[in-house]
Coordinates of C-alpha atoms in Angstrom, one line a residue:
M1177 CA 0.0 0.0 0.0
S1178 CA 1.1 3.6 -0.6
D1179 CA -0.2 7.1 0.0
S1180 CA -3.8 7.5 1.2
P1181 CA -6.4 9.3 -1.0
P1182 CA -9.0 11.7 0.5
T1183 CA -11.1 8.7 1.7
G1184 CA -8.3 7.6 4.0
R1185 CA -8.2 4.2 2.4
P1186 CA -4.5 3.4 1.5
I1187 CA -4.1 3.2 -2.3
P1188 CA -2.8 -0.2 -3.5
G1189 CA 0.8 0.1 -4.5
W1190 CA 0.3 -1.3 -8.0
F1191 CA -1.7 1.7 -9.1
P1192 CA 0.9 4.6 -8.6
E1193 CA 3.6 2.2 -9.8
A1194 CA 1.9 1.4 -13.1
K1195 CA 2.2 4.8 -14.8
L1196 CA 0.5 3.7 -18.0
G1197 CA -2.8 2.1 -18.8
I1198 CA -4.7 1.6 -22.0
F1199 CA -8.3 2.8 -22.4
V1200 CA -10.5 1.1 -25.1
H1201 CA -13.5 2.9 -26.5
W1202 CA -15.3 0.4 -28.7
G1203 CA -19.0 0.3 -29.6
A1204 CA -21.7 0.6 -32.3
Y1205 CA -20.4 4.2 -32.8
S1206 CA -17.3 2.6 -34.3
V1207 CA -19.4 1.8 -37.4
P1208 CA -20.2 5.4 -38.5
A1209 CA -16.9 6.4 -36.9
W1210 CA -17.5 10.1 -37.5
A1211 CA -17.0 13.4 -35.6
E1212 CA -15.6 16.8 -36.3
P1213 CA -12.0 16.9 -35.1
T1214 CA -12.5 20.4 -33.5
G1215 CA -9.9 20.1 -30.7
A1216 CA -9.1 18.8 -27.3
L1217 CA -11.5 18.9 -24.3
G1218 CA -10.7 21.9 -22.2
V1219 CA -9.5 23.9 -25.2
V1220 CA -12.6 24.1 -27.4
D1221 CA -15.1 26.8 -26.4
P1222 CA -17.9 25.1 -24.3
D1223 CA -20.5 27.0 -26.4
V1224 CA -19.2 25.1 -29.5
W1225 CA -18.4 21.7 -28.0
F1226 CA -21.6 19.7 -28.2
K1227 CA -22.9 20.8 -31.6
H1228 CA -19.4 20.2 -33.0
N1229 CA -18.4 17.4 -30.7
P1230 CA -15.0 15.8 -31.6
Y1231 CA -15.9 12.6 -29.6
A1232 CA -17.1 10.0 -32.1
E1233 CA -18.5 7.9 -29.2
W1234 CA -21.0 10.8 -28.7
Y1235 CA -22.4 10.3 -32.2
W1236 CA -25.9 9.5 -31.1
N1237 CA -26.1 12.7 -29.1
T1238 CA -24.6 14.9 -31.7
I1239 CA -26.9 13.7 -34.6
R1240 CA -29.9 14.7 -32.5
I1241 CA -28.7 18.3 -32.2
E1242 CA -30.6 20.4 -34.8
G1243 CA -28.2 22.0 -37.3
S1244 CA -25.1 20.1 -36.3
P1245 CA -22.8 18.9 -39.0
A1246 CA -23.1 15.4 -37.6
Q1247 CA -26.8 15.5 -38.1
E1248 CA -26.3 16.5 -41.7
H1249 CA -23.7 13.8 -42.2
H1250 CA -26.0 11.2 -40.7
R1251 CA -28.8 12.3 -43.0
T1252 CA -26.8 12.3 -46.2
V1253 CA -24.5 9.3 -45.6
H1254 CA -26.7 7.0 -43.4
G1255 CA -30.2 8.2 -44.5
G1256 CA -31.1 9.3 -41.0
R1257 CA -31.7 5.7 -39.9
P1258 CA -32.0 4.5 -36.3
Y1259 CA -28.8 4.4 -34.3
D1260 CA -29.3 0.8 -33.2
E1261 CA -28.9 -0.4 -36.8
F1262 CA -25.2 0.3 -36.3
L1263 CA -25.2 -2.4 -33.5
D1264 CA -26.2 -5.0 -36.0
E1265 CA -23.6 -3.9 -38.5
W1266 CA -20.8 -4.0 -35.9
K1267 CA -19.3 -7.5 -36.5
A1268 CA -15.8 -7.4 -34.9
E1269 CA -14.9 -10.2 -37.4
L1270 CA -11.1 -9.5 -37.1
F1271 CA -11.0 -9.0 -33.4
D1272 CA -7.9 -10.6 -31.9
P1273 CA -7.7 -9.6 -28.2
A1274 CA -4.3 -11.3 -27.7
D1275 CA -2.8 -9.2 -30.5
W1276 CA -4.2 -6.0 -28.9
V1277 CA -2.9 -6.9 -25.4
D1278 CA 0.6 -7.9 -26.7
L1279 CA 0.9 -4.5 -28.2
F1280 CA -0.4 -2.7 -25.1
A1281 CA 2.1 -4.7 -22.9
R1282 CA 5.1 -3.9 -25.2
A1283 CA 4.1 -0.2 -25.1
G1284 CA 4.5 -0.3 -21.3
A1285 CA 0.9 -0.5 -20.2
R1286 CA 0.3 -2.2 -16.8
Y1287 CA -3.5 -2.2 -17.0
V1288 CA -6.3 -2.1 -19.6
V1289 CA -9.7 -0.5 -19.2
P1290 CA -12.4 -1.2 -21.9
T1291 CA -15.7 0.4 -22.0
T1292 CA -18.3 -2.1 -20.9
K1293 CA -21.3 0.3 -21.5
H1294 CA -20.9 3.7 -22.9
H1295 CA -23.6 6.5 -23.1
D1296 CA -25.5 4.7 -25.9
G1297 CA -26.4 2.0 -23.4
I1298 CA -25.1 -0.9 -25.5
A1299 CA -23.4 -3.5 -23.3
L1300 CA -20.3 -5.4 -24.4
W1301 CA -21.4 -8.3 -22.3
D1302 CA -24.7 -10.1 -21.6
A1303 CA -25.6 -7.4 -19.0
P1304 CA -28.6 -8.0 -16.8
G1305 CA -31.6 -6.0 -17.9
T1306 CA -30.4 -5.4 -21.5
G1307 CA -32.4 -8.2 -23.1
T1308 CA -30.9 -8.7 -26.5
R1309 CA -29.4 -5.2 -26.8
N1310 CA -25.8 -6.3 -26.2
T1311 CA -23.0 -7.7 -28.1
V1312 CA -23.7 -11.3 -27.1
H1313 CA -27.1 -11.3 -28.8
R1314 CA -26.5 -8.8 -31.6
G1315 CA -23.7 -7.5 -33.7
P1316 CA -20.4 -9.2 -32.7
R1317 CA -22.4 -12.0 -31.0
R1318 CA -19.8 -12.5 -28.4
D1319 CA -18.9 -11.4 -24.9
L1320 CA -16.3 -8.9 -25.7
I1321 CA -15.5 -8.0 -22.1
D1322 CA -14.8 -11.6 -21.2
D1323 CA -12.5 -11.9 -24.3
I1324 CA -10.6 -8.8 -23.4
A1325 CA -10.3 -9.7 -19.7
A1326 CA -8.9 -13.1 -20.5
A1327 CA -6.3 -11.7 -22.9
V1328 CA -5.3 -9.0 -20.4
R1329 CA -4.8 -11.4 -17.5
A1330 CA -3.0 -13.9 -19.7
R1331 CA -0.3 -11.2 -20.1
D1332 CA -0.4 -10.6 -16.3
L1333 CA -1.7 -7.1 -16.7
R1334 CA -4.4 -5.5 -14.4
F1335 CA -7.9 -5.4 -15.8
G1336 CA -10.3 -2.5 -15.2
V1337 CA -13.8 -1.7 -16.4
Y1338 CA -15.4 1.6 -17.6
Y1339 CA -19.1 2.0 -17.1
S1340 CA -21.3 5.0 -17.9
G1341 CA -23.4 5.2 -14.8
G1342 CA -24.6 8.8 -15.2
I1343 CA -25.8 8.8 -18.8
D1344 CA -27.6 6.2 -20.8
W1345 CA -29.4 7.4 -23.9
Y1346 CA -31.5 4.2 -24.2
A1347 CA -32.4 3.0 -20.7
G1348 CA -32.4 6.5 -19.3
R1349 CA -33.9 8.3 -22.3
R1350 CA -33.3 12.1 -22.3
D1351 CA -33.1 14.9 -24.8
P1352 CA -29.6 15.5 -26.2
V1353 CA -27.0 17.3 -24.1
L1354 CA -26.5 20.7 -25.6
H1355 CA -24.2 22.5 -23.2
E1356 CA -22.0 21.6 -20.2
D1357 CA -24.0 24.0 -18.1
R1358 CA -27.1 21.9 -18.7
M1359 CA -25.4 18.5 -18.4
D1360 CA -27.7 17.3 -15.7
D1361 CA -30.7 17.6 -18.1
G1362 CA -29.3 14.6 -19.9
R1363 CA -28.8 12.4 -16.8
P1364 CA -31.5 10.0 -15.5
H1365 CA -31.9 10.2 -11.8
E1366 CA -35.0 8.0 -11.2
A1367 CA -35.0 4.9 -9.0
A1368 CA -35.6 2.5 -11.9
Y1369 CA -32.5 3.5 -13.7
A1370 CA -30.5 3.6 -10.5
A1371 CA -31.4 0.0 -9.8
Y1372 CA -30.6 -0.9 -13.4
A1373 CA -27.1 0.6 -13.3
R1374 CA -26.3 -0.8 -9.8
R1375 CA -27.3 -4.3 -10.9
Q1376 CA -25.0 -4.1 -13.9
V1377 CA -22.0 -2.8 -12.0
L1378 CA -22.4 -5.5 -9.4
D1379 CA -22.5 -8.0 -12.2
L1380 CA -19.2 -6.7 -13.6
I1381 CA -17.7 -6.9 -10.1
D1382 CA -18.8 -10.4 -9.5
R1383 CA -17.9 -11.7 -13.0
H1384 CA -14.6 -10.1 -13.5
R1385 CA -13.2 -8.8 -10.2
P1386 CA -11.9 -5.7 -11.9
D1387 CA -8.8 -4.1 -10.5
M1388 CA -10.2 -0.7 -11.5
L1389 CA -13.8 0.6 -11.3
W1390 CA -14.0 3.6 -13.7
N1391 CA -17.4 5.2 -13.6
D1392 CA -18.4 8.1 -15.8
M1393 CA -20.8 11.1 -15.7
G1394 CA -21.8 10.7 -12.1
W1395 CA -24.5 8.4 -10.7
P1396 CA -28.3 8.6 -10.6
R1397 CA -29.4 10.6 -7.6
A1398 CA -31.9 7.9 -6.5
G1399 CA -29.0 5.5 -6.1
W1400 CA -26.6 7.7 -4.1
A1401 CA -27.7 6.1 -0.7
S1402 CA -26.7 2.6 -1.9
L1403 CA -23.2 3.6 -3.2
P1404 CA -21.4 2.9 0.2
E1405 CA -22.8 -0.7 0.1
L1406 CA -21.6 -1.0 -3.5
F1407 CA -18.1 0.1 -2.7
S1408 CA -18.0 -2.1 0.4
H1409 CA -18.9 -5.1 -1.8
Y1410 CA -16.3 -4.1 -4.4
Y1411 CA -13.4 -3.9 -1.9
A1412 CA -14.5 -7.1 -0.2
T1413 CA -14.4 -8.8 -3.6
V1414 CA -11.3 -7.0 -4.9
P1415 CA -9.1 -5.9 -1.9
E1416 CA -6.6 -4.2 -4.2
G1417 CA -9.2 -2.5 -6.4
V1418 CA -9.3 1.2 -7.1
V1419 CA -12.2 3.5 -7.8
N1420 CA -12.2 6.8 -9.7
D1421 CA -13.7 10.1 -8.8
R1422 CA -16.7 10.3 -11.1
W1423 CA -19.4 9.3 -8.7
D1424 CA -20.8 12.7 -7.8
S1425 CA -18.3 13.1 -5.0
A1426 CA -19.5 10.0 -3.3
H1427 CA -16.1 8.3 -3.2
V1428 CA -12.6 8.6 -4.7
D1429 CA -9.4 6.6 -4.7
F1430 CA -7.8 8.6 -7.5
F1431 CA -8.7 11.8 -9.3
T1432 CA -9.1 12.1 -13.1
T1433 CA -8.3 14.7 -15.7
E1434 CA -9.3 14.5 -19.4
Y1435 CA -7.2 16.1 -22.1
E1436 CA -6.8 19.6 -20.8
S1437 CA -9.9 19.6 -18.6
G1438 CA -9.8 19.3 -14.8
R1439 CA -6.1 20.0 -14.6
G1440 CA -6.5 21.2 -11.0
N1441 CA -7.0 17.6 -10.0
E1442 CA -3.3 16.9 -10.9
A1443 CA -2.3 18.6 -7.6
A1444 CA -3.8 15.5 -5.8
A1445 CA -1.7 12.8 -4.3
C1446 CA -3.2 10.2 -6.7
W1447 CA -4.4 11.1 -10.2
Q1448 CA -4.8 9.9 -13.8
N1449 CA -4.9 11.8 -17.0
C1450 CA -6.9 10.2 -19.8
R1451 CA -7.0 11.1 -23.5
G1452 CA -7.2 9.6 -27.0
I1453 CA -4.4 9.4 -29.5
G1454 CA -6.5 11.9 -31.4
F1455 CA -9.2 14.2 -30.2
S1456 CA -11.8 11.4 -30.0
F1457 CA -11.9 8.3 -27.8
G1458 CA -14.0 6.3 -30.3
Y1459 CA -12.5 5.6 -33.7
N1460 CA -13.0 8.7 -35.9
Q1461 CA -12.2 8.1 -39.6
V1462 CA -12.1 11.9 -40.1
E1463 CA -9.0 12.4 -38.0
G1464 CA -5.8 12.9 -39.9
P1465 CA -2.1 13.0 -38.8
E1466 CA -2.5 16.7 -37.8
H1467 CA -5.1 15.6 -35.1
L1468 CA -3.1 12.7 -33.7
L1469 CA -0.3 12.3 -31.2
T1470 CA 3.0 11.0 -32.7
A1471 CA 4.9 8.3 -30.9
T1472 CA 7.3 11.0 -29.7
G1473 CA 4.4 13.1 -28.4
A1474 CA 2.9 10.1 -26.6
V1475 CA 6.3 9.3 -24.9
R1476 CA 6.8 12.9 -23.8
L1477 CA 3.2 13.0 -22.5
L1478 CA 3.8 9.8 -20.5
V1479 CA 7.1 11.1 -19.2
D1480 CA 5.6 14.4 -18.2
V1481 CA 2.7 12.8 -16.4
A1482 CA 5.0 10.3 -14.6
S1483 CA 7.4 13.1 -13.6
R1484 CA 4.5 14.8 -11.8
G1485 CA 3.3 11.7 -10.0
G1486 CA 0.4 10.7 -12.2
N1487 CA -0.7 7.9 -14.4
L1488 CA -1.6 8.2 -18.1
L1489 CA -4.6 6.3 -19.4
L1490 CA -4.0 6.5 -23.2
N1491 CA -7.0 5.5 -25.3
V1492 CA -7.3 3.4 -28.4
G1493 CA -10.5 3.4 -30.5
P1494 CA -10.7 0.1 -32.5
K1495 CA -12.5 -0.1 -35.9
A1496 CA -15.8 -1.9 -36.1
D1497 CA -14.0 -5.0 -37.5
G1498 CA -11.9 -5.2 -34.3
T1499 CA -8.6 -4.0 -35.8
L1500 CA -6.7 -1.2 -34.3
P1501 CA -6.2 1.7 -36.8
Q1502 CA -2.7 1.6 -38.2
E1503 CA -2.0 5.2 -37.1
Q1504 CA -2.8 4.2 -33.5
R1505 CA -0.7 1.0 -33.8
D1506 CA 2.2 3.1 -35.0
V1507 CA 2.0 5.3 -31.9
L1508 CA 2.0 2.3 -29.6
E1509 CA 4.8 0.5 -31.5
G1510 CA 6.9 3.7 -31.2
M1511 CA 6.2 3.8 -27.5
A1512 CA 7.2 0.1 -27.3
S1513 CA 10.5 0.8 -29.0
W1514 CA 11.3 3.6 -26.6
M1515 CA 10.1 1.7 -23.5
A1516 CA 12.2 -1.3 -24.2
P1517 CA 15.4 0.3 -22.8
H1518 CA 13.8 3.0 -20.7
A1519 CA 10.9 1.4 -18.8
R1520 CA 12.7 1.3 -15.5
A1521 CA 12.9 5.1 -15.5
V1522 CA 9.1 5.2 -15.8
H1523 CA 7.5 2.3 -13.9
A1524 CA 7.6 2.2 -10.1
T1525 CA 9.1 5.7 -9.9
R1526 CA 8.0 8.9 -8.2
P1527 CA 8.8 12.6 -8.6
P1528 CA 12.0 13.8 -6.8
E1529 CA 11.4 15.8 -3.6
P1530 CA 10.1 19.3 -4.2
G1531 CA 12.9 21.7 -5.0
A1532 CA 15.4 18.9 -5.6
V1533 CA 15.4 19.3 -9.4
E1534 CA 14.1 21.7 -12.0
P1535 CA 12.0 20.6 -15.0
Q1536 CA 12.8 22.6 -18.1
D1537 CA 10.6 23.5 -21.1
G1538 CA 11.7 24.7 -24.5
S1539 CA 15.3 24.0 -25.5
P1540 CA 16.3 21.9 -23.7
W1541 CA 13.3 19.9 -22.5
V1542 CA 14.0 18.1 -19.2
R1543 CA 11.9 16.0 -16.9
W1544 CA 12.8 13.9 -13.8
T1545 CA 11.8 10.8 -11.9
R1546 CA 13.4 8.7 -9.2
D1547 CA 13.2 5.4 -7.4
E1548 CA 14.9 4.2 -4.2
R1549 CA 18.4 4.1 -5.7
H1550 CA 18.4 6.2 -8.9
V1551 CA 17.4 9.6 -10.2
Y1552 CA 16.5 9.8 -13.9
A1553 CA 16.8 12.8 -16.2
F1554 CA 14.8 12.8 -19.5
V1555 CA 16.4 15.1 -21.9
A1556 CA 15.3 16.3 -25.4
D1557 CA 15.6 19.3 -27.7
V1558 CA 19.1 20.3 -26.8
P1559 CA 20.0 23.0 -29.3
D1560 CA 22.6 22.2 -32.0
E1561 CA 24.8 25.0 -30.9
A1562 CA 25.2 23.4 -27.4
R1563 CA 27.1 20.5 -29.1
G1564 CA 25.6 17.9 -26.9
H1565 CA 26.1 19.8 -23.6
V1566 CA 23.3 20.5 -21.2
V1567 CA 23.1 21.6 -17.6
L1568 CA 20.7 19.6 -15.6
K1569 CA 19.5 21.8 -12.7
T1570 CA 19.6 19.9 -9.4
Q1571 CA 20.3 20.6 -5.8
P1572 CA 24.0 20.1 -4.9
G1573 CA 24.7 16.5 -3.8
L1574 CA 21.5 15.0 -5.0
V1575 CA 23.2 12.7 -7.5
D1576 CA 26.7 11.3 -8.1
P1577 CA 27.8 12.6 -11.5
V1578 CA 30.4 9.8 -11.8
T1579 CA 27.6 7.2 -12.0
A1580 CA 25.9 8.9 -15.1
E1581 CA 24.8 6.4 -17.7
R1582 CA 22.4 6.4 -20.6
L1583 CA 19.8 3.7 -20.5
D1584 CA 20.2 3.2 -24.3
G1585 CA 23.9 2.4 -23.7
R1586 CA 25.4 5.3 -25.6
P1587 CA 28.3 7.2 -23.9
V1588 CA 27.8 10.1 -21.6
Q1589 CA 30.0 12.3 -19.5
A1590 CA 28.9 14.3 -16.4
E1591 CA 30.4 16.5 -13.8
A1592 CA 29.1 18.7 -11.0
G1593 CA 28.8 22.4 -11.5
S1594 CA 27.5 25.4 -9.7
E1595 CA 24.1 25.2 -11.4
G1596 CA 23.7 21.5 -11.3
V1597 CA 25.1 18.6 -13.3
H1598 CA 26.9 19.3 -16.6
V1599 CA 26.2 16.5 -19.1
T1600 CA 27.7 16.0 -22.5
S1601 CA 26.5 13.3 -24.9
G1602 CA 25.5 12.8 -28.5
G1603 CA 22.0 12.8 -29.9
L1604 CA 20.4 15.0 -27.2
G1605 CA 18.9 17.3 -29.8
T1606 CA 16.1 14.8 -30.7
S1607 CA 12.5 15.4 -29.6
L1608 CA 12.4 11.8 -28.3
P1609 CA 13.8 11.9 -24.8
T1610 CA 17.1 10.4 -23.8
V1611 CA 17.2 9.0 -20.3
I1612 CA 20.3 9.6 -18.1
S1613 CA 20.5 7.6 -14.9
F1614 CA 22.4 8.7 -11.8
T1615 CA 22.9 7.0 -8.5
A1616 CA 21.1 9.0 -5.8
R1617 CA 23.1 10.2 -2.9

C-alpha cells in the first residue's frame, strides 16, 4: 500500500507504480466512426463543444442536435436511420484480443480498461436488464469484455472496467445534451435507472473482479444512498481494487483529468490523465495526422505525467471489425521501441522531492523521476549549438555525476557544477527523450 487518497483508504501500490494504462472505447459508434475533429476537451469553447463534438462515441447525441454537421452527415450518408442499426452492422470479425494486449504490454501498459457500456447503453457483455441489446445477442455476438479480460490477464496485466453510470441514452432516455452547463438535463436520476445501473456494476464486479472501477458522468441521484454498500462489496471482492472520482463526489481513490480539462486535479496525491491518441476516444475516420499524437508526443506526455506523480490512461479506438487503426498502432509501436530500454525510469518511480530538481521546457526539455536508488533525467531538444552539452538543474549533492549512464547504452560524461550537473552526450537534440540515470546520494 502507498499514500492515502482523501477517503483515508490506502491506495494499493500497483496503481501509482503502473504509470501507463490503455483505455479502449469500442462500440456501435465505431461503425459510423464520425465526428468533427474540432480540438481537445478543455481547449474548445464550451459553447461550441456539443454541436461540433469531436468525440465519435457521442455520435448518437450529436446527430440529435438540430443543425449540427453530424446530423447532416447522418442524414446524407446514413439516411437518418435509427442508431441501433449500427449495432447489427458491428461485426468485430477481425478482433484478436491477444494481439491487442501484446501491443499494449510492449508499449509499457500495466493495466487495460475497456468500455463495458458507454452512453449509448449498448453493453459489451450479456448485461442484466439489457435483453438482446448487447454484443452477445447482436452485432459481434460474443462477450467482448470476457474476451478482453482473459487476454489482459493472460499477459499478467491488471484489468479494469469503464461504465457509464450517469448517462444512458437508451435505458435513461433524455433529450440530447446541448451544453456543459445543462449536463444534468441529460442524466437519468430516477429509481428504476439507479437500480438498473447498480445491478450491472455489481454483475461486472462479480464476474470479472476488476482491478479498477472507472465510472463516468456521475451516478443517478436515486442511487446515491446505496453507493457505500456497492463500494464495500467491491473492496471485499477486490481488496486491491481502485475507484475513480466520477461518482458525484461519493467516493474517490484517484482523481481524473481528461485532455486539458480538470487539470486542477493533478495537484492531488493520486491522479490519472486520460485522452485519446486523437481528439476522439471512439474511432474517428475523419481524423488525420494533424489531429493525432505522434509516438514521440505520446512518450513525452507519459514522461511528463509520470514526472508529476500521475498515471496516463491512453485511449485506443478500434475499428468496427476489431482491428486497431494503423496510425494508432504506429504510436504504440513507437512507445514500445522507446520503452524497451527505458521502462525502469518510468515504472515504479515517483517525482523527486520538491525543489530537488528543476524541470525545463523549451530547449532543452527536461523531466525527472526517481526510485529508491536512482534519479532519472529525461532530456530532449538540446540546441545544436550546445554541441551535446546540457546543464541539468539539481540541488547540490542530489546525485553522483560519476555514475551517469544512458539507458540506451550510448556514452555520456557528467560532472558537478555550480548550477547542477553538466552533461555531454551525442543525440540529445532529438525530440524523443534520452534518459540519463544517476545513483542517488
